XYZ file of C-alpha atoms in Angstrom:
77
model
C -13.072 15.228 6.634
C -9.702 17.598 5.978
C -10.319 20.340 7.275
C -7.494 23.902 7.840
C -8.017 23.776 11.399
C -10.142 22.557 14.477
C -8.720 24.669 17.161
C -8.448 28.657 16.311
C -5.702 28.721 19.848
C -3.684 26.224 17.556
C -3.064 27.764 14.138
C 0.232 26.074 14.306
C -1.601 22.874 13.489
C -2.407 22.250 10.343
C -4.708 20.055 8.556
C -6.779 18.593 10.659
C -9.127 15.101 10.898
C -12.384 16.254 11.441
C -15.753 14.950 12.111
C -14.832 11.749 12.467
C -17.996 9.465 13.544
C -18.901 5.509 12.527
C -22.203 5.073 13.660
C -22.104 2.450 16.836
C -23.710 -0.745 14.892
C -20.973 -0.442 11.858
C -18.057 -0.343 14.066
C -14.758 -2.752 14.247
C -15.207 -3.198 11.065
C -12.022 -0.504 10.109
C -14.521 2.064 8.920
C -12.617 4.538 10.958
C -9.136 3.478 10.008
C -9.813 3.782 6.102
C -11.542 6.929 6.397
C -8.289 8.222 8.598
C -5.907 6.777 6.052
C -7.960 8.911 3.041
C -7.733 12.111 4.659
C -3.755 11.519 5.475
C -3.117 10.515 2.087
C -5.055 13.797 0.838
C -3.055 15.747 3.256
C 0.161 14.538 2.007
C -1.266 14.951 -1.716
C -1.534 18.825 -0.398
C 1.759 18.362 1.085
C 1.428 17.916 4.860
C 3.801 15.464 6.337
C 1.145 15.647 9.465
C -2.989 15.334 10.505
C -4.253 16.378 13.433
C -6.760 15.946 15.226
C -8.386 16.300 18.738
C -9.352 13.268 20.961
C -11.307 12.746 24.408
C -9.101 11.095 26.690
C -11.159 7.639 26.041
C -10.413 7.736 22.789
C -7.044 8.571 22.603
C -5.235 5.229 22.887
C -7.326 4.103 19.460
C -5.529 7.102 17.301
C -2.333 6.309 19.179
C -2.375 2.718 18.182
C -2.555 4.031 14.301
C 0.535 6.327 14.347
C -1.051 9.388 15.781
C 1.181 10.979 19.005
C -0.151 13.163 21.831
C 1.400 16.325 21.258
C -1.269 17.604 24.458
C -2.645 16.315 27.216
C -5.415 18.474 27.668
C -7.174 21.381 25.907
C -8.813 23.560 26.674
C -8.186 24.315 30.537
């Protein structure tokens, strides 16, 4: 889902990914990936050159490995 924003401390960021979730038994199977690429194409179509989105540490490397950069290492304190 596309959503304004995530994190009211981060109005600067703007739209974001949200509520990502492919249920355990349906994953690898780039579920995730499409779903990401929909809501950045409907972003730009809005015209955002960037998505955010918020990521546990775990699952950080997986959105880094599809473009995404690490703009913070951890929120909130």
């Amino acid at each position: 889902m596309l959503i304004e924003n995530d994190l009211d401390d981060r109005p600067q960021y703007t739209p974001w990914i949200a509520a990502l979730w492919v249920e355990p038994d349906m994953r690898r199977r780039g579920i995730a990936a499409k779903l990401m690429e929909a809501a950045r194409k409907q972003a730009s179509a809005r015209g955002h050159a960037f998505c955010y989105l918020c990521a546990t540490p775990d699952n950080s490397p997986y959105y880094l490995a599809r473009g995404f950069k690490q703009i913070e290492a951890r929120y909130p304190d």
